Amino acid sequence: MFMGLKLEDNMYKIKEVGYCYADDVKNYWEASQYEGEYFKYYDPDIKYGIPLQDDLETLYKREPLLNLVKGNDLYDYLCLDGTDIRFSCDSIGNAWFYEESLTKEEQKKYLQMMNTIGGKIIFPKHIISINSARGFDGKIKDRFDLTLECIRLYYEKAKEKYPLKETLENHHDFFNLFKSFKEYVDFFFLNCLIDKNENIKFFIDEKFENPVPDGKRQELYLKTMEFVENRNKEIKEFLDKENAKK
């Protein structure tokens, strides 16, 4: 468990990397047996997510988001003070599109992993949030590798049409805070998903035209789990390094 740094004493102090924030939520695991609206009200990202909200604020409250503060309520999750930029807390992965191929045990492992700090990210939300757009876009279907490819294309100023292009452009005030795609990747601990040439390490070969092929659902599950596990390691390395300076 890292001890470390609470903002007022110049230490990053968050829960242990790999800790499952769903365990903070009373009745979460019972609710996870149900679908739809019932389960939503036990989501650590929303109603009962204060420990997670605190840790995400602590982790990301640094340049260029040094003015990051909590919103007025958990639906207005985090805000960049002095701007109109608001953030939602979003899951890196969503088993919605391939959960039918998972056993109950695999589904629980997935939820445990996605509810760690490495399984969460903050996205700006303006009109249509990035998280909603990537979930409902049939060419993305919540795959984070494809989401990151769209963000890479945004920074590349690609002329061709690609999924999420309009949504990302609507959030230009946020993305333009980062000077480059690599700066964005570094800030959000996503280096384990790009190669040395800053190309995306896709989970599977099938991309925008067939993001969740029937025969690859188990592979997508395993690759997403591996990515979040590696992202947790990247976050831990950063925190250990920063706290060692203090």
mmCIF file of C-alpha atoms in Angstrom, residues 22-154:
data_model
loop_
_atom_site.group_PDB
_atom_site.id
_atom_site.type_symbol
_atom_site.label_atom_id
_atom_site.label_comp_id
_atom_site.label_asym_id
_atom_site.label_seq_id
_atom_site.Cartn_x
_atom_site.Cartn_y
_atom_site.Cartn_z
ATOM 1 C CA ALA A 22 -16.540 -1.935 -5.237
ATOM 2 C CA ASP A 23 -15.727 -3.396 -1.820
ATOM 3 C CA ASP A 24 -16.516 0.044 -0.333
ATOM 4 C CA VAL A 25 -20.085 -0.176 -1.623
ATOM 5 C CA LYS A 26 -22.566 -1.970 0.595
ATOM 6 C CA ASN A 27 -24.498 -4.645 -1.305
ATOM 7 C CA TYR A 28 -22.437 -4.111 -4.479
ATOM 8 C CA TRP A 29 -21.745 -7.785 -5.085
ATOM 9 C CA GLU A 30 -25.362 -8.739 -4.444
ATOM 10 C CA ALA A 31 -26.484 -6.011 -6.852
ATOM 11 C CA SER A 32 -24.001 -7.185 -9.478
ATOM 12 C CA GLN A 33 -26.163 -10.264 -9.989
ATOM 13 C CA TYR A 34 -28.826 -8.034 -11.501
ATOM 14 C CA GLU A 35 -28.868 -5.972 -14.657
ATOM 15 C CA GLY A 36 -29.787 -2.465 -15.701
ATOM 16 C CA GLU A 37 -31.085 0.241 -13.392
ATOM 17 C CA TYR A 38 -30.823 -1.773 -10.178
ATOM 18 C CA PHE A 39 -27.094 -2.384 -10.503
ATOM 19 C CA LYS A 40 -26.413 1.192 -11.618
ATOM 20 C CA TYR A 41 -27.364 2.579 -8.219
ATOM 21 C CA TYR A 42 -24.569 0.606 -6.570
ATOM 22 C CA ASP A 43 -21.880 1.787 -8.987
ATOM 23 C CA PRO A 44 -18.714 3.044 -7.181
ATOM 24 C CA ASP A 45 -18.380 5.638 -9.971
ATOM 25 C CA ILE A 46 -21.636 7.289 -9.000
ATOM 26 C CA LYS A 47 -23.595 7.207 -5.783
ATOM 27 C CA TYR A 48 -21.256 5.587 -3.305
ATOM 28 C CA GLY A 49 -17.946 6.452 -4.909
ATOM 29 C CA ILE A 50 -16.393 9.032 -2.595
ATOM 30 C CA PRO A 51 -13.174 7.045 -1.838
ATOM 31 C CA LEU A 52 -12.652 6.486 -5.570
ATOM 32 C CA GLN A 53 -13.478 10.111 -6.325
ATOM 33 C CA ASP A 54 -10.949 11.274 -3.732
ATOM 34 C CA ASP A 55 -8.214 9.057 -5.142
ATOM 35 C CA LEU A 56 -8.841 10.070 -8.753
ATOM 36 C CA GLU A 57 -8.679 13.728 -7.751
ATOM 37 C CA THR A 58 -5.385 13.102 -5.932
ATOM 38 C CA LEU A 59 -3.901 11.092 -8.816
ATOM 39 C CA TYR A 60 -4.776 13.563 -11.573
ATOM 40 C CA LYS A 61 -4.446 16.881 -9.756
ATOM 41 C CA ARG A 62 -1.196 17.837 -11.461
ATOM 42 C CA GLU A 63 -0.222 19.809 -14.535
ATOM 43 C CA PRO A 64 -2.089 20.444 -16.751
ATOM 44 C CA LEU A 65 -5.044 19.554 -14.464
ATOM 45 C CA LEU A 66 -3.646 21.276 -11.404
ATOM 46 C CA ASN A 67 -6.990 23.028 -10.803
ATOM 47 C CA LEU A 68 -8.924 19.756 -10.600
ATOM 48 C CA VAL A 69 -11.612 19.852 -7.888
ATOM 49 C CA LYS A 70 -14.694 17.881 -6.893
ATOM 50 C CA GLY A 71 -17.985 18.938 -8.435
ATOM 51 C CA ASN A 72 -21.110 19.833 -6.532
ATOM 52 C CA ASP A 73 -22.306 16.231 -6.573
ATOM 53 C CA LEU A 74 -21.092 12.833 -7.708
ATOM 54 C CA TYR A 75 -22.824 13.175 -11.057
ATOM 55 C CA ASP A 76 -20.723 16.290 -11.696
ATOM 56 C CA TYR A 77 -17.800 14.123 -10.702
ATOM 57 C CA LEU A 78 -14.715 16.329 -11.068
ATOM 58 C CA CYS A 79 -14.269 19.792 -12.578
ATOM 59 C CA LEU A 80 -11.386 21.909 -13.753
ATOM 60 C CA ASP A 81 -11.784 25.023 -11.646
ATOM 61 C CA GLY A 82 -11.963 28.258 -13.629
ATOM 62 C CA THR A 83 -13.143 26.476 -16.792
ATOM 63 C CA ASP A 84 -16.292 24.811 -18.107
ATOM 64 C CA ILE A 85 -14.565 21.418 -18.256
ATOM 65 C CA ARG A 86 -16.296 18.710 -16.235
ATOM 66 C CA PHE A 87 -15.325 15.058 -15.917
ATOM 67 C CA SER A 88 -17.037 11.754 -15.420
ATOM 68 C CA CYS A 89 -15.377 8.698 -13.956
ATOM 69 C CA ASP A 90 -15.389 5.954 -16.585
ATOM 70 C CA SER A 91 -14.452 2.300 -16.679
ATOM 71 C CA ILE A 92 -11.593 1.332 -18.967
ATOM 72 C CA GLY A 93 -13.472 -1.802 -19.936
ATOM 73 C CA ASN A 94 -17.056 -2.934 -20.087
ATOM 74 C CA ALA A 95 -18.042 -6.587 -20.352
ATOM 75 C CA TRP A 96 -21.490 -5.628 -21.629
ATOM 76 C CA PHE A 97 -20.793 -6.733 -25.184
ATOM 77 C CA TYR A 98 -19.145 -10.038 -24.392
ATOM 78 C CA GLU A 99 -20.276 -11.028 -20.912
ATOM 79 C CA GLU A 100 -22.402 -13.864 -22.321
ATOM 80 C CA SER A 101 -19.145 -15.669 -23.121
ATOM 81 C CA LEU A 102 -17.932 -15.361 -19.499
ATOM 82 C CA THR A 103 -18.612 -17.592 -16.548
ATOM 83 C CA LYS A 104 -19.948 -16.030 -13.331
ATOM 84 C CA GLU A 105 -16.472 -16.344 -11.844
ATOM 85 C CA GLU A 106 -14.906 -14.575 -14.844
ATOM 86 C CA GLN A 107 -17.508 -11.800 -14.645
ATOM 87 C CA LYS A 108 -16.678 -11.219 -10.981
ATOM 88 C CA LYS A 109 -12.919 -11.125 -11.708
ATOM 89 C CA TYR A 110 -13.640 -8.617 -14.453
ATOM 90 C CA LEU A 111 -15.655 -6.367 -12.145
ATOM 91 C CA GLN A 112 -12.960 -6.619 -9.479
ATOM 92 C CA MET A 113 -10.263 -5.564 -11.959
ATOM 93 C CA MET A 114 -12.311 -2.788 -13.584
ATOM 94 C CA ASN A 115 -13.023 -1.309 -10.144
ATOM 95 C CA THR A 116 -9.342 -0.823 -9.328
ATOM 96 C CA ILE A 117 -7.671 2.553 -9.912
ATOM 97 C CA GLY A 118 -6.150 1.181 -13.132
ATOM 98 C CA GLY A 119 -9.596 0.235 -14.374
ATOM 99 C CA LYS A 120 -10.864 3.813 -14.098
ATOM 100 C CA ILE A 121 -10.160 6.953 -16.060
ATOM 101 C CA ILE A 122 -11.670 10.417 -16.194
ATOM 102 C CA PHE A 123 -13.089 11.745 -19.454
ATOM 103 C CA PRO A 124 -14.500 15.222 -20.076
ATOM 104 C CA LYS A 125 -18.233 15.382 -20.651
ATOM 105 C CA HIS A 126 -19.812 18.053 -22.801
ATOM 106 C CA ILE A 127 -23.167 17.451 -24.487
ATOM 107 C CA ILE A 128 -22.458 13.768 -25.237
ATOM 108 C CA SER A 129 -19.741 12.329 -23.007
ATOM 109 C CA ILE A 130 -16.844 10.423 -24.524
ATOM 110 C CA ASN A 131 -17.740 7.438 -22.379
ATOM 111 C CA SER A 132 -21.302 7.314 -23.698
ATOM 112 C CA ALA A 133 -20.144 7.821 -27.269
ATOM 113 C CA ARG A 134 -17.614 4.999 -27.168
ATOM 114 C CA GLY A 135 -20.114 2.666 -25.543
ATOM 115 C CA PHE A 136 -22.853 3.189 -28.089
ATOM 116 C CA ASP A 137 -20.709 3.577 -31.201
ATOM 117 C CA GLY A 138 -20.996 0.304 -33.107
ATOM 118 C CA LYS A 139 -17.431 0.680 -34.396
ATOM 119 C CA ILE A 140 -15.977 0.942 -30.869
ATOM 120 C CA LYS A 141 -18.289 -0.992 -28.536
ATOM 121 C CA ASP A 142 -16.427 0.199 -25.433
ATOM 122 C CA ARG A 143 -13.038 -1.179 -26.484
ATOM 123 C CA PHE A 144 -10.438 1.096 -24.929
ATOM 124 C CA ASP A 145 -7.751 0.278 -27.490
ATOM 125 C CA LEU A 146 -10.053 1.573 -30.240
ATOM 126 C CA THR A 147 -10.973 4.596 -28.128
ATOM 127 C CA LEU A 148 -7.284 5.430 -27.728
ATOM 128 C CA GLU A 149 -6.749 4.992 -31.470
ATOM 129 C CA CYS A 150 -9.427 7.648 -32.068
ATOM 130 C CA ILE A 151 -7.640 9.954 -29.626
ATOM 131 C CA ARG A 152 -4.354 9.307 -31.454
ATOM 132 C CA LEU A 153 -6.027 10.233 -34.751
ATOM 133 C CA TYR A 154 -7.361 13.415 -33.137
#
